[in-house]
mmCIF file of C-alpha atoms in Angstrom:
data_model
loop_
_atom_site.group_PDB
_atom_site.id
_atom_site.type_symbol
_atom_site.label_atom_id
_atom_site.label_comp_id
_atom_site.label_asym_id
_atom_site.label_seq_id
_atom_site.Cartn_x
_atom_site.Cartn_y
_atom_site.Cartn_z
ATOM 1 C CA MET A 1 0.000 0.000 0.000
ATOM 2 C CA ARG A 2 2.868 2.368 0.783
ATOM 3 C CA LEU A 3 4.524 1.634 -2.549
ATOM 4 C CA CYS A 4 1.216 2.107 -4.368
ATOM 5 C CA ALA A 5 0.691 5.464 -2.635
ATOM 6 C CA TRP A 6 4.189 6.548 -3.626
ATOM 7 C CA TYR A 7 3.707 5.419 -7.214
ATOM 8 C CA LEU A 8 0.454 7.364 -7.547
ATOM 9 C CA TYR A 9 1.562 10.442 -5.597
ATOM 10 C CA GLY A 10 5.320 10.644 -5.979
ATOM 11 C CA GLU A 11 6.331 9.137 -9.307
ATOM 12 C CA LYS A 12 6.228 11.870 -11.945
ATOM 13 C CA HIS A 13 6.667 12.449 -15.648
ATOM 14 C CA ARG A 14 7.529 16.060 -16.421
ATOM 15 C CA GLY A 15 6.170 16.953 -12.987
ATOM 16 C CA TYR A 16 2.768 15.306 -13.416
ATOM 17 C CA ALA A 17 1.521 11.969 -12.087
ATOM 18 C CA LEU A 18 3.097 9.104 -13.982
ATOM 19 C CA ASN A 19 -0.060 6.984 -13.816
ATOM 20 C CA PRO A 20 -2.417 8.057 -16.641
ATOM 21 C CA VAL A 21 -5.602 7.450 -14.630
ATOM 22 C CA ALA A 22 -4.266 9.491 -11.708
ATOM 23 C CA ASN A 23 -3.193 12.227 -14.089
ATOM 24 C CA PHE A 24 -6.674 12.340 -15.646
ATOM 25 C CA HIS A 25 -8.488 12.675 -12.325
ATOM 26 C CA LEU A 26 -6.012 15.180 -10.892
ATOM 27 C CA GLN A 27 -6.232 17.367 -13.993
ATOM 28 C CA ASN A 28 -9.987 17.412 -13.446
ATOM 29 C CA GLY A 29 -9.610 18.656 -9.861
ATOM 30 C CA SER A 30 -10.062 15.537 -7.765
ATOM 31 C CA VAL A 31 -8.452 14.630 -4.467
ATOM 32 C CA MET A 32 -6.524 11.373 -4.249
ATOM 33 C CA TRP A 33 -8.777 10.041 -1.522
ATOM 34 C CA ARG A 34 -8.232 6.414 -0.545
ATOM 35 C CA ILE A 35 -6.205 3.379 -1.535
ATOM 36 C CA ASN A 36 -8.099 0.117 -1.187
ATOM 37 C CA TRP A 37 -6.351 -3.221 -0.625
ATOM 38 C CA MET A 38 -7.709 -6.187 -2.646
ATOM 39 C CA ALA A 39 -10.522 -4.115 -4.135
ATOM 40 C CA ASP A 40 -10.227 -5.757 -7.557
ATOM 41 C CA THR A 41 -9.536 -9.467 -7.239
ATOM 42 C CA SER A 42 -10.322 -10.241 -10.863
ATOM 43 C CA PRO A 43 -7.439 -11.806 -12.809
ATOM 44 C CA ARG A 44 -6.926 -8.528 -14.672
ATOM 45 C CA GLY A 45 -7.051 -6.457 -11.461
ATOM 46 C CA LEU A 46 -4.528 -8.712 -9.739
ATOM 47 C CA ALA A 47 -2.207 -8.624 -12.748
ATOM 48 C CA ALA A 48 -2.473 -4.878 -13.352
ATOM 49 C CA SER A 49 -2.399 -3.515 -9.797
ATOM 50 C CA CYS A 50 -2.039 -6.396 -7.330
ATOM 51 C CA GLY A 51 -5.757 -5.940 -6.664
ATOM 52 C CA MET A 52 -5.409 -2.393 -5.343
ATOM 53 C CA MET A 53 -7.678 0.439 -6.395
ATOM 54 C CA VAL A 54 -7.705 4.123 -5.604
ATOM 55 C CA ASN A 55 -10.691 6.377 -5.043
ATOM 56 C CA TYR A 56 -10.620 9.910 -6.345
ATOM 57 C CA ARG A 57 -13.024 12.289 -4.648
ATOM 58 C CA TYR A 58 -14.435 15.397 -6.247
ATOM 59 C CA PHE A 59 -15.402 18.264 -3.956
ATOM 60 C CA LEU A 60 -17.298 20.404 -6.454
ATOM 61 C CA GLU A 61 -16.433 23.684 -4.742
ATOM 62 C CA ASP A 62 -12.708 22.826 -4.937
ATOM 63 C CA THR A 63 -12.357 21.196 -8.357
ATOM 64 C CA ALA A 64 -11.381 24.379 -10.206
ATOM 65 C CA SER A 65 -8.709 25.372 -7.663
ATOM 66 C CA ASN A 66 -7.393 21.797 -7.355
ATOM 67 C CA SER A 67 -7.138 21.527 -11.133
ATOM 68 C CA ALA A 68 -5.397 24.902 -11.420
ATOM 69 C CA ALA A 69 -2.921 23.951 -8.663
ATOM 70 C CA TYR A 70 -2.124 20.634 -10.329
ATOM 71 C CA LEU A 71 -1.727 22.089 -13.801
ATOM 72 C CA GLY A 72 0.095 25.219 -12.617
ATOM 73 C CA THR A 73 2.344 24.117 -9.781
ATOM 74 C CA LYS A 74 1.997 20.333 -10.191
ATOM 75 C CA SER A 75 0.788 19.942 -6.598
ATOM 76 C CA ILE A 76 -1.373 16.918 -5.857
ATOM 77 C CA LYS A 77 -4.223 17.221 -3.395
ATOM 78 C CA ALA A 78 -4.435 14.037 -1.306
ATOM 79 C CA SER A 79 -6.184 12.804 1.822
ATOM 80 C CA GLU A 80 -4.460 12.134 5.130
ATOM 81 C CA GLN A 81 -4.641 8.373 4.438
ATOM 82 C CA VAL A 82 -2.719 8.721 1.183
ATOM 83 C CA LEU A 83 -0.240 11.231 2.613
ATOM 84 C CA SER A 84 0.389 8.974 5.610
ATOM 85 C CA LEU A 85 1.179 6.037 3.308
ATOM 86 C CA VAL A 86 3.490 8.258 1.232
ATOM 87 C CA SER A 87 5.281 9.395 4.396
ATOM 88 C CA GLN A 88 5.682 5.809 5.607
ATOM 89 C CA PHE A 89 7.117 4.836 2.234
ATOM 90 C CA GLN A 90 9.608 7.705 2.311
ATOM 91 C CA GLN A 91 10.739 6.818 5.848
ATOM 92 C CA ASN A 92 11.251 3.132 5.045
ATOM 93 C CA SER A 93 12.434 3.272 1.446
ATOM 94 C CA LYS A 94 15.974 2.816 0.299
ATOM 95 C CA LEU A 95 15.160 4.428 -3.067
#
């Protein structure tokens, strides 16, 4: 889960999220809300993402500012759950 959070939040291409689905939702002003363990246990889900899924939440009053922040300064809005996993990854990673 920590590695997944880092991949979605921290791995970048030209400053934007490396994952194309994450990039799509973040460009549209979402918040990276929750990472779910074993949410997709189909063969494809297990092969593509080890069964993990992420929820993106749209707060309508914040979508325009979130989108502008992501596109302008490349900052990702994320929940405490996601940020906690990212922090744990950074503390324990040898990368």
